[in-house]
Short mmCIF file of C-alpha atoms and ligand atoms in Angstrom, two decimals:
data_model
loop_
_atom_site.label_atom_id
_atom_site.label_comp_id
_atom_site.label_asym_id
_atom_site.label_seq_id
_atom_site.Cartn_x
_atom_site.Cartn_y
_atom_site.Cartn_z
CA UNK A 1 0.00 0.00 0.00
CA UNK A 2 1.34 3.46 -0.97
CA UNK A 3 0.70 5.69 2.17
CA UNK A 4 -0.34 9.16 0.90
CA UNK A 5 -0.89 12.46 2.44
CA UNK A 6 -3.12 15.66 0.73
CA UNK A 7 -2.72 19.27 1.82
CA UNK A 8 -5.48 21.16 0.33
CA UNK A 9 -8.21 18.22 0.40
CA UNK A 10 -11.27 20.58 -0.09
CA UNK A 11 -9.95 22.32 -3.24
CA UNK A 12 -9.88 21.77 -6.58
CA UNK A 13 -6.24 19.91 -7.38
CA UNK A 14 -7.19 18.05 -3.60
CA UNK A 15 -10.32 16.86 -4.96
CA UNK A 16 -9.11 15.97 -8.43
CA UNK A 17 -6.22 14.02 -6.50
CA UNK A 18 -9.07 12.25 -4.00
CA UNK A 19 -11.09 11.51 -7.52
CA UNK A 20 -8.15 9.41 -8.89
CA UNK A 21 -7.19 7.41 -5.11
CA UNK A 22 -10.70 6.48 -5.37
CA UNK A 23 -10.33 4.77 -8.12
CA UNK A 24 -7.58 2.49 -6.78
CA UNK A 25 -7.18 -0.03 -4.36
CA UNK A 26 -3.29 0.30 -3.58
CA UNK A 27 -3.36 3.58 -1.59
CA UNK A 28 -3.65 4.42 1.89
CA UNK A 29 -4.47 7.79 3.06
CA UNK A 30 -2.68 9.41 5.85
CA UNK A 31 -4.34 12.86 6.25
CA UNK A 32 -6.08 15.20 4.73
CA UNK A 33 -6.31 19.00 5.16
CA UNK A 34 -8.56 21.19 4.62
CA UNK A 35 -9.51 24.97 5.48
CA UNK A 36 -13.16 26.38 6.62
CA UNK A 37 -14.93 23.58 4.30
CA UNK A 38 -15.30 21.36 7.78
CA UNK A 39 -18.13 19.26 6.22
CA UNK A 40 -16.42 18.39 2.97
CA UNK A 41 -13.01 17.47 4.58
CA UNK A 42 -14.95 15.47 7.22
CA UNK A 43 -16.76 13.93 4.23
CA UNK A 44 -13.78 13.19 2.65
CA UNK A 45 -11.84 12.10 5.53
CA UNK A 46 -14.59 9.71 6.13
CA UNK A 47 -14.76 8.44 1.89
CA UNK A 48 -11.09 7.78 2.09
CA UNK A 49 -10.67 6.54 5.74
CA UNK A 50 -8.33 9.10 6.52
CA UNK A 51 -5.91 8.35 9.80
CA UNK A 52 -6.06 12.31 10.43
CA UNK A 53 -8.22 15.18 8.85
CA UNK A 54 -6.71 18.41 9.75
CA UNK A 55 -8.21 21.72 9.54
CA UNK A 56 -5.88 25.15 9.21
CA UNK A 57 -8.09 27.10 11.77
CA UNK A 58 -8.30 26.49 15.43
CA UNK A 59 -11.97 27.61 15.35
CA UNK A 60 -12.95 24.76 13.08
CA UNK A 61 -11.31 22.52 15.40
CA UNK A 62 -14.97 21.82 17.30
CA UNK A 63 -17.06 21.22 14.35
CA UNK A 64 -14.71 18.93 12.60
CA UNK A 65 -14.25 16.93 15.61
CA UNK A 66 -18.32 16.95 16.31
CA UNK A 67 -18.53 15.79 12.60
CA UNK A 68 -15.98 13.18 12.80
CA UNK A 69 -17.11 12.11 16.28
CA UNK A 70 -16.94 7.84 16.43
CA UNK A 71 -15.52 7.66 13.16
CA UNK A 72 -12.22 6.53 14.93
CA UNK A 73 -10.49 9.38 12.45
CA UNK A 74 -7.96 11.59 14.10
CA UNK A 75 -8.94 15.57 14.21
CA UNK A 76 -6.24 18.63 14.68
CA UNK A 77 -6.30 22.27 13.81
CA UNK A 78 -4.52 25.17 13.50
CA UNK A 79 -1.29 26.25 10.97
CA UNK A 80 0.83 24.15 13.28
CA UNK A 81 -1.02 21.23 13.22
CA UNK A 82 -1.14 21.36 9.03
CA UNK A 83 2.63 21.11 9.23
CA UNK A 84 2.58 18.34 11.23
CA UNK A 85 0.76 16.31 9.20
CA UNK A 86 3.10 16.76 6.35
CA UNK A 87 5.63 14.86 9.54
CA UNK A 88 3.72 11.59 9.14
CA UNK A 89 4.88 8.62 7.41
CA UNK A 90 3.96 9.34 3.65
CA UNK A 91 5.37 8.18 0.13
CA UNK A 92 3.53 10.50 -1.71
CA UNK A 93 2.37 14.10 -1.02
CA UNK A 94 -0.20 16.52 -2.58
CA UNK A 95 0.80 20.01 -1.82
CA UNK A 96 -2.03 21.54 -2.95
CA UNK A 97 -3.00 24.47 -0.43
CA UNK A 98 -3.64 27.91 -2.12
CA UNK A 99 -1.21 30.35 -1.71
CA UNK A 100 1.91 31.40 0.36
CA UNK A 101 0.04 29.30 3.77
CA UNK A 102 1.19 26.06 1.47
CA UNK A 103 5.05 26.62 1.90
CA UNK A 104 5.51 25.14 5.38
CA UNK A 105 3.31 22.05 5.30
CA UNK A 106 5.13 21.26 1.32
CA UNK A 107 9.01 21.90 3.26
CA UNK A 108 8.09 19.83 6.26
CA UNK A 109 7.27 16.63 3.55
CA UNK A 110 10.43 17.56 1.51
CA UNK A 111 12.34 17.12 5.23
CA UNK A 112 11.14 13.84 5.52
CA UNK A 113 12.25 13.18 2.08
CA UNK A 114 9.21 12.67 0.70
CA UNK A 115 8.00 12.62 -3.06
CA UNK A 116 6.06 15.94 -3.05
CA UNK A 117 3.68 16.42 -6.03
CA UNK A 118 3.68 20.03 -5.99
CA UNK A 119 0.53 21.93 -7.08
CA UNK A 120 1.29 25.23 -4.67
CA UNK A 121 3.30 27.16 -7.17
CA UNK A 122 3.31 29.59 -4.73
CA UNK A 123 6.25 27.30 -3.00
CA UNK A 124 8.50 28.26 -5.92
CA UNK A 125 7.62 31.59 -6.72
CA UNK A 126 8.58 32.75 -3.15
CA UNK A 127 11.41 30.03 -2.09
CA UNK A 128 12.36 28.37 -5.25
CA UNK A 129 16.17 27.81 -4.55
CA UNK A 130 15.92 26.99 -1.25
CA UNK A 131 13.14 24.75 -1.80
CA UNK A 132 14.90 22.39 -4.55
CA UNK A 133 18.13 22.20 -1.88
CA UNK A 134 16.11 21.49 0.93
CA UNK A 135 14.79 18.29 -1.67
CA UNK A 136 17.96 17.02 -2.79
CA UNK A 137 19.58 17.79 0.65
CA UNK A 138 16.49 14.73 2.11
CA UNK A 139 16.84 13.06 -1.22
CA UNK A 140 13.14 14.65 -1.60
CA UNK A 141 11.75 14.36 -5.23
CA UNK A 142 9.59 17.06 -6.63
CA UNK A 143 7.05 16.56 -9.32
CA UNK A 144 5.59 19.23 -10.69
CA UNK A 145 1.86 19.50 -10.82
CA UNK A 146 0.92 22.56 -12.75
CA UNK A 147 -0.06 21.53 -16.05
CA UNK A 148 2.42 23.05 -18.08
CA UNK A 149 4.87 22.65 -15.78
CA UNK A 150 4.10 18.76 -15.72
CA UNK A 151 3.88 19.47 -19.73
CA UNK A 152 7.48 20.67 -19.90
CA UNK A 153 8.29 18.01 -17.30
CA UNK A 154 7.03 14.81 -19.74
CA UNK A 155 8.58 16.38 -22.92
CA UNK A 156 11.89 16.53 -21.10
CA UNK A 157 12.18 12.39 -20.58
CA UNK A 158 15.21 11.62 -21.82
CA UNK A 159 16.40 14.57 -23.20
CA UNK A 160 19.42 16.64 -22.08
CA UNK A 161 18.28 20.02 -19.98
CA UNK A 162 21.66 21.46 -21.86
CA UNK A 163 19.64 20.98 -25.14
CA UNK A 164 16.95 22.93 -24.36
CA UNK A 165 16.87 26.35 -26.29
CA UNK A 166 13.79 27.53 -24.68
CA UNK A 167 10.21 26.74 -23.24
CA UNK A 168 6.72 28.00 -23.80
CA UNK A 169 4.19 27.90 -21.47
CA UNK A 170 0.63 28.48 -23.31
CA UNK A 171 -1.91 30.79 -21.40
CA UNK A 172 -5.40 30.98 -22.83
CA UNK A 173 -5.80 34.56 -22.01
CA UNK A 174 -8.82 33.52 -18.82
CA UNK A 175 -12.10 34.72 -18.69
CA UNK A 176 -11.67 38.67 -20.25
CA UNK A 177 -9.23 37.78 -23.37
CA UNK A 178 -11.08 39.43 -25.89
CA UNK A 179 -12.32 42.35 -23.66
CA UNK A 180 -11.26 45.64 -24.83
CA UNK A 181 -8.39 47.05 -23.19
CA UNK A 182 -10.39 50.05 -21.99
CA UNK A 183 -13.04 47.78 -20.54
CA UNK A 184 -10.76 46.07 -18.32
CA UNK A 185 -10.19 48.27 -15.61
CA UNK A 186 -13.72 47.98 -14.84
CA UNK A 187 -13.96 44.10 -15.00
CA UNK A 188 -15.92 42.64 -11.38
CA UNK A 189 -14.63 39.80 -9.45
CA UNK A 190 -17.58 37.64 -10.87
CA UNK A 191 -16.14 38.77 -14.54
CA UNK A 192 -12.45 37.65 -13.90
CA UNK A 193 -13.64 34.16 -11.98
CA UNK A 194 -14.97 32.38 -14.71
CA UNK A 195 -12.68 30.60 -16.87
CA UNK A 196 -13.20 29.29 -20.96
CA UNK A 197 -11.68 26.08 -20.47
CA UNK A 198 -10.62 24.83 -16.89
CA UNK A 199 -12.33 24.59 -13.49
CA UNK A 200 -10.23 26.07 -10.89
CA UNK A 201 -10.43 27.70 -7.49
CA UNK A 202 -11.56 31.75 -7.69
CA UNK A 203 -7.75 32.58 -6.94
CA UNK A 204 -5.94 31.02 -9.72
CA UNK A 205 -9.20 31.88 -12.33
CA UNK A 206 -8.81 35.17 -11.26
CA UNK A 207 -4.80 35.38 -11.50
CA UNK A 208 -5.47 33.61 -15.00
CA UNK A 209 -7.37 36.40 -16.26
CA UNK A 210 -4.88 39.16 -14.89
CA UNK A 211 -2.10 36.60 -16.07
CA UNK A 212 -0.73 36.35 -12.54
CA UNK A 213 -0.98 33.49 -12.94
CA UNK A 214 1.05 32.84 -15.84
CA UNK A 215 3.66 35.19 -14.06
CA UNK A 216 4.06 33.00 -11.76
CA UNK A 217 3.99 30.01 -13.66
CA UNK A 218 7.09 31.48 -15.83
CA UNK A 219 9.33 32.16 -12.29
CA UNK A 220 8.08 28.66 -11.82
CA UNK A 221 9.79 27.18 -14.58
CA UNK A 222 12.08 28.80 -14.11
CA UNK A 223 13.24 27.96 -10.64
CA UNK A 224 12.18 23.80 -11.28
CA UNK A 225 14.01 23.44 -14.30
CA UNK A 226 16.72 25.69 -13.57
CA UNK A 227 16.22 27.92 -17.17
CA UNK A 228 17.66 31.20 -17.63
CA UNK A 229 14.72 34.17 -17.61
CA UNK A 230 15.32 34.52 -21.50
CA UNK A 231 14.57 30.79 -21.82
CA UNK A 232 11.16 31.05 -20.78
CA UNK A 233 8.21 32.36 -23.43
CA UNK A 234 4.38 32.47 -23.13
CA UNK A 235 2.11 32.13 -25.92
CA UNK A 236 -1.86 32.54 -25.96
CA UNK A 237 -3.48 29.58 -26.99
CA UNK A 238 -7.51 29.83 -26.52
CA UNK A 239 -7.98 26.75 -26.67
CA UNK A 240 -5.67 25.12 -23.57
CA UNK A 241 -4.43 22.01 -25.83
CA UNK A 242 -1.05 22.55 -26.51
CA UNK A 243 0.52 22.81 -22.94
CA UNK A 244 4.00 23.57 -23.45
CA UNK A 245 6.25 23.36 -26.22
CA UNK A 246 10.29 22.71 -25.55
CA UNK A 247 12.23 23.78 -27.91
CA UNK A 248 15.88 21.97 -28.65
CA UNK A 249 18.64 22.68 -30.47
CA UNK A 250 18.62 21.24 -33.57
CA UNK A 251 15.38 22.96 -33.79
CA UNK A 252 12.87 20.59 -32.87
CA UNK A 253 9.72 21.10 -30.66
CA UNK A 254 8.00 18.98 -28.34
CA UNK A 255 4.58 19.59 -27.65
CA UNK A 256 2.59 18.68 -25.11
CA UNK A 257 -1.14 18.10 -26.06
CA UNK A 258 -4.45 17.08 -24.05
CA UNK A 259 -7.72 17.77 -22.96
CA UNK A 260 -7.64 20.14 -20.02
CA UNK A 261 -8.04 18.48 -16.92
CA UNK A 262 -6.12 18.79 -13.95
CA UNK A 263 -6.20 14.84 -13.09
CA UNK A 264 -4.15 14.89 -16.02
CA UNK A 265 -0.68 15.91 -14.56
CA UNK A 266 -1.67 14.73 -10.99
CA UNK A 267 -2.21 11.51 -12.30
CA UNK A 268 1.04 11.57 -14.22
CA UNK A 269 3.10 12.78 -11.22
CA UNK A 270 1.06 9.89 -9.37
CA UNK A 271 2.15 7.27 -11.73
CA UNK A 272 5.76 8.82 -12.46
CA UNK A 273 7.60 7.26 -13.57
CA UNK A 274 5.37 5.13 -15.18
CA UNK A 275 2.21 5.82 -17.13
CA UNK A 276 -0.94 3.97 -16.07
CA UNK A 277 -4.87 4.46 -17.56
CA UNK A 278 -6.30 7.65 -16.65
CA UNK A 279 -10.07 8.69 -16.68
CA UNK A 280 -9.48 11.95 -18.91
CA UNK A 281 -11.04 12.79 -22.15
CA UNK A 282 -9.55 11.84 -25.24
CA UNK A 283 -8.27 14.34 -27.23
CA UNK A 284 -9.88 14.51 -30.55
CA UNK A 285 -7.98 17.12 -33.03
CA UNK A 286 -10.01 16.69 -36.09
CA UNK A 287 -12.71 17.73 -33.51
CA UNK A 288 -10.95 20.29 -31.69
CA UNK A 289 -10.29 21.81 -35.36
CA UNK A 290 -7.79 24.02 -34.88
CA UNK A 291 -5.27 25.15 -32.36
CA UNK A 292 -4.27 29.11 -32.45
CA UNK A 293 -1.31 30.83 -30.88
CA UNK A 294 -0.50 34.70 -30.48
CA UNK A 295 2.06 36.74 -28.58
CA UNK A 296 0.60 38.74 -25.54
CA UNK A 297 0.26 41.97 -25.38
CA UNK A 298 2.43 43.24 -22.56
CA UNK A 299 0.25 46.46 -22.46
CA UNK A 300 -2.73 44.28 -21.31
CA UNK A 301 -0.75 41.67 -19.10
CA UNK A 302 1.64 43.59 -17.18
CA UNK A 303 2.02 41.00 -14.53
CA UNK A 304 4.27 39.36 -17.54
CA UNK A 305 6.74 42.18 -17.59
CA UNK A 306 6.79 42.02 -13.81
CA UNK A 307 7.75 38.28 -14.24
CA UNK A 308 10.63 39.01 -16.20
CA UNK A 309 11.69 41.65 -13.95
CA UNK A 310 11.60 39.48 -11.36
CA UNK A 311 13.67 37.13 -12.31
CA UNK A 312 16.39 39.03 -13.01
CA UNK A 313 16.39 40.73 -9.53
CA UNK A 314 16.53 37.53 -7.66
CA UNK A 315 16.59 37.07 -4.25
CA UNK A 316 13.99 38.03 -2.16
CA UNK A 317 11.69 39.43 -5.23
CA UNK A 318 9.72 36.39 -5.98
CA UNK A 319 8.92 36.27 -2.62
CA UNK A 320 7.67 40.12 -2.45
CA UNK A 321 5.90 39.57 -5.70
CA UNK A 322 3.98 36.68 -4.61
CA UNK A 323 2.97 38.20 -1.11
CA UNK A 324 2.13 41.56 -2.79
CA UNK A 325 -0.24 39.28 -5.55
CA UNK A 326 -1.72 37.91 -2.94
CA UNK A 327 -2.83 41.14 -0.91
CA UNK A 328 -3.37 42.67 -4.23
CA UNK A 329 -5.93 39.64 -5.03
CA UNK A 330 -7.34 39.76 -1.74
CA UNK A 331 -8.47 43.72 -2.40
CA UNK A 332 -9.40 43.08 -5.66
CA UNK A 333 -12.18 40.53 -4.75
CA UNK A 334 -12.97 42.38 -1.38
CA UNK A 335 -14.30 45.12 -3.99
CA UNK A 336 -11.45 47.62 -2.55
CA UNK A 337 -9.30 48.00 -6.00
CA UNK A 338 -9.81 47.55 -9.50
CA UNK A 339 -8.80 44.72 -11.92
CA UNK A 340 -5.81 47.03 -13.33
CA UNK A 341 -4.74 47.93 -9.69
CA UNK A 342 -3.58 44.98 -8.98
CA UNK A 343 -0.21 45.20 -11.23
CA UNK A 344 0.30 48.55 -10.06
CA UNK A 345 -0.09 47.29 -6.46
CA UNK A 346 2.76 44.33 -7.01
CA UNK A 347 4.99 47.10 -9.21
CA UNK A 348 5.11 49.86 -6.36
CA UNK A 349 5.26 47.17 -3.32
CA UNK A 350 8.39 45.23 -5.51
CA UNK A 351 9.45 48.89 -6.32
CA UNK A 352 9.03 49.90 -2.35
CA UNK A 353 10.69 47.00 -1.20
CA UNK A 354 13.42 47.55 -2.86
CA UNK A 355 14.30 50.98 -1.86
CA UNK A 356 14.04 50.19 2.01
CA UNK A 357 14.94 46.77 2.07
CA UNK A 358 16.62 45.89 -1.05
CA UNK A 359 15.73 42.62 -3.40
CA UNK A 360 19.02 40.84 -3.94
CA UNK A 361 19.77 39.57 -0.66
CA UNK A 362 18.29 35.82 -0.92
CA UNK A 363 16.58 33.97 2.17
CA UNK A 364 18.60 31.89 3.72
CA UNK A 365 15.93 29.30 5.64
CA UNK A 366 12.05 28.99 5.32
CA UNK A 367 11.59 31.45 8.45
CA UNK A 368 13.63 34.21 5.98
CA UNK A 369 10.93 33.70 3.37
CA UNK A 370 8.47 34.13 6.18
CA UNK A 371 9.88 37.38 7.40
CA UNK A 372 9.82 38.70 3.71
CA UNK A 373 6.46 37.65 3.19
CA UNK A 374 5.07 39.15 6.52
CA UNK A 375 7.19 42.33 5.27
CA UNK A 376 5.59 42.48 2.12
CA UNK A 377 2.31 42.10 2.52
CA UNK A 378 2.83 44.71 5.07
CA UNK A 379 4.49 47.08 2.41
CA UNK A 380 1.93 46.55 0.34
CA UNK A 381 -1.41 47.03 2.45
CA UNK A 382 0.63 50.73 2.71
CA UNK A 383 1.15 51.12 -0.93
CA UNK A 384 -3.24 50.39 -1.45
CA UNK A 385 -3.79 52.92 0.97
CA UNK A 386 -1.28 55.76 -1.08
CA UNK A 387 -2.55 54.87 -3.95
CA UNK A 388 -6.17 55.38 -2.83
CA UNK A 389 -5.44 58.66 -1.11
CA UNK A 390 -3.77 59.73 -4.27
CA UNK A 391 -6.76 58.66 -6.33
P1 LIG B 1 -8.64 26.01 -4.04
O1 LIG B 1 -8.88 27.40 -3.62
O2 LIG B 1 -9.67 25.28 -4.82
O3 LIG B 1 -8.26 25.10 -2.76
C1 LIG B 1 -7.31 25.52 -1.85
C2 LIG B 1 -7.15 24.52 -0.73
O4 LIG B 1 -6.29 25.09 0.28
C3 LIG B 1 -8.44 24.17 -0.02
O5 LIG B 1 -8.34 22.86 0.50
C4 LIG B 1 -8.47 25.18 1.12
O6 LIG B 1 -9.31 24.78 2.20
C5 LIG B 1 -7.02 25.18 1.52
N1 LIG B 1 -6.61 26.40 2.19
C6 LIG B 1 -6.97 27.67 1.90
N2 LIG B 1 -6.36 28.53 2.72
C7 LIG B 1 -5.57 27.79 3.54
C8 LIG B 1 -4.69 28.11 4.61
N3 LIG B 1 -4.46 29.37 5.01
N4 LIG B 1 -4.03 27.09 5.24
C9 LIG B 1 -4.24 25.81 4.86
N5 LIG B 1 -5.08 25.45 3.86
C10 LIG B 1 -5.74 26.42 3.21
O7 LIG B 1 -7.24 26.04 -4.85
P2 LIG B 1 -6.80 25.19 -6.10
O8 LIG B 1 -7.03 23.74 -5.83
O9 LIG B 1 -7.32 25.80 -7.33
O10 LIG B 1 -5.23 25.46 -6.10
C11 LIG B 1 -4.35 24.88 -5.14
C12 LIG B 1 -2.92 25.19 -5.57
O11 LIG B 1 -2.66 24.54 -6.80
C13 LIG B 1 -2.64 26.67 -5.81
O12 LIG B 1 -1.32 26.95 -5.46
C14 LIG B 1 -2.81 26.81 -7.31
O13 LIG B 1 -2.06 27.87 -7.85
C15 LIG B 1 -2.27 25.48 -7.78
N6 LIG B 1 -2.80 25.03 -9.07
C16 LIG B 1 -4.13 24.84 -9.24
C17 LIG B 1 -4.64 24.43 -10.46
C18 LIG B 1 -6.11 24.16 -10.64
O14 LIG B 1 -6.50 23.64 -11.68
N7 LIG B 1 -6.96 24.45 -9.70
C19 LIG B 1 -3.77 24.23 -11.61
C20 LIG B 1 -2.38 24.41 -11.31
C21 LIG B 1 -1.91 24.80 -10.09
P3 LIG B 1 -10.89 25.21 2.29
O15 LIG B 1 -11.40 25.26 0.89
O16 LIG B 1 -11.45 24.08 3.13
O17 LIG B 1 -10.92 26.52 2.99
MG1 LIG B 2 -0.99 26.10 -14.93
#
């Protein structure tokens, strides 16, 4: 039996990854955790005869135990008690937990030297270098989940990384890609959460819209398959098909092709490195039709630019830009800023940052990215409230 452990049960990736353990009879599952969804995780917990459901918030702590009560299920709560749980005897871990709150639990799996599917981009964005060390210092392996990450991942078998002339992540431009520039300041939350082609949490269908998301997914490649910033491209492609394309030198491409679903490159980092039968829609092209590709507009997606800048400051500024994202995100569906704001928000808190604190100087443990984090988000709370006085 393969012991397995999800963070982030109740989302999206967690429940895609509980959809394909269900369908197997060699898995065991450890724990699960969970946020304020108490019921589902307790559901769960219960489907999948959980040894330990854990939910991030101390307050939930009564109603998931009331819910679990006789079940013979373990119950915890609280931040602490999430990291804990990525502690227990495991071979395979989900780290699927939105957002920066999914660094700890993903590090304390890598420590045990776990193999860590990792959905939580977030983990790279903000402590990329330190981390891949902390995996090979455990003899960890990381597999990436992110679909074009796992994309760039399965054209890569085989081949030499030194061969690799660049890679293309596709984005298909989210929910307002053919709005009118002009129109997009005023896009609403409801708007910017509904995506063409894949079902995601509001977060990441938001951040796909702005093309966050694809920011982040470039620093991502970037820090997992250790490619220079120039190295790294994004291409629209409406229809999410292609994946990724990696191109070699002796000017070839591999392309990565499939139907969009997410149990897609969860089950491929759950088989890896083997390839077993997977319950995803067949891609048909002579249905599908036809598969277009443009170059974005940096005008409309500045979070690209701030990608690239990112990179090439280093250090502490993928951290800074993910925390200030996040707040950013936070205001923006709180009704607080607009849809535009929020790249202006990440460019003055990276810009801020840098002038008091400086960028360059990388974290040196997983309490250093903490520190920056809890400084940044600071930093840029202060830079929403300038730029609404100056408004
Ligand atoms: P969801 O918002 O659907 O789910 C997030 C999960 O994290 C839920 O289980 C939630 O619990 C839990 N959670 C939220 N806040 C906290 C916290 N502070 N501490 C602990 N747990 C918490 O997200 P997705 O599944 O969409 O995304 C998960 C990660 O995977 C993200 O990093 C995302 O970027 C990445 N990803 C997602 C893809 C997708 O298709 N969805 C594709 C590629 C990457 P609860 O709901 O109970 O509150
Ligand atoms: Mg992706």
């Amino acid at each position: 039996m393969r012991r397995i452990t999800v963070f982030g049960a109740t989302g999206s990736v967690g429940e895609s990854t509980l959809d394909l353990l269900a369908r197997r009879d060699d898995v065991k599952v450890v724990a699960l955790t969970g946020g304020r969804q108490v019921a589902r995780l307790a559901e769960l917990a219960q489907a999948h005869r959980a040894e330990l459901a854990v939910t991030a918030h101390e307050e939930c702590y009564g109603p998931l135990k009331a819910a679990l009560a006789g079940s013979g299920i373990e119950v915890a709560a609280g931040p602490a008690a999430v990291v804990e749980a990525g502690y227990r005897q495991a071979d395979w871990v989900m780290s699927a937990i939105v957002g920066a709150a999914g660094l700890a639990p993903g590090f304390a799996a890598l420590s045990q030297g776990r193999t860590v599917a990792l959905a939580n981009k977030e983990s790279l964005v903000t402590a990329g270098k330190l981390l891949m060390s902390e995996a090979r210092a455990h003899g960890a392996t990381v597999l990436p989940v992110d679909s074009e990450h796992s994309a760039v991942f399965q054209a890569l078998v085989g081949e030499d990384i030194a061969a690799v002339e660049t890679v293309t992540l596709t984005a298909s431009g989210g929910g307002l890609r053919d709005w009118p520039l002009e129109k997009l300041a005023h896009a609403t939350v409801a708007d910017a959460a509904s995506h063409p082609n894949w079902a995601m949490g509001q977060r990441i269908t938001i951040d796909s819209a702005s093309m966050f998301n694809k920011a982040m997914e470039v620093i991502e490649a970037r820090e997992f398959f250790s490619l220079s910033p120039e190295q790294i491209r994004v291409l629209i492609h409406p229809q999410s098909l292609v994946h990724a394309l990696v191109a070699f030198r002796d000017g070839a491409i591999m392309a990565h092709l499939g139907s969009p679903d997410m149990r897609h490159p969860i089950g491929y980092a759950l088989n890896w490195p083997k390839r077993a039968e997977l319950p995803v829609a067949r891609l048909d092209l002579a249905t599908a039709g036809r598969l277009d590709f443009a170059a974005p507009d940096l005008r409309r997606y500045p979070a690209l630019r701030l990608a690239q800048e990112v990179m090439r400051a280093g250090g502490a500024a993928g951290a800074v830009f993910n925390a200030a994202k996040e707040v950013a995100l936070d205001h923006f569906i709180d009704g607080e800023i607009g849809f535009l704001d929020m790249a202006g928000v990440v460019e003055d808190t990276l810009a801020r940052h840098d002038a008091v604190t400086g960028l360059g100087n990388a974290a040196e443990s997983l309490q250093d990215v903490l520190d920056i984090d809890a400084t940044a988000r600071r930093r840029a709370v202060e830079v929403i409230r300038a730029r609404g006085r100056a408004a």
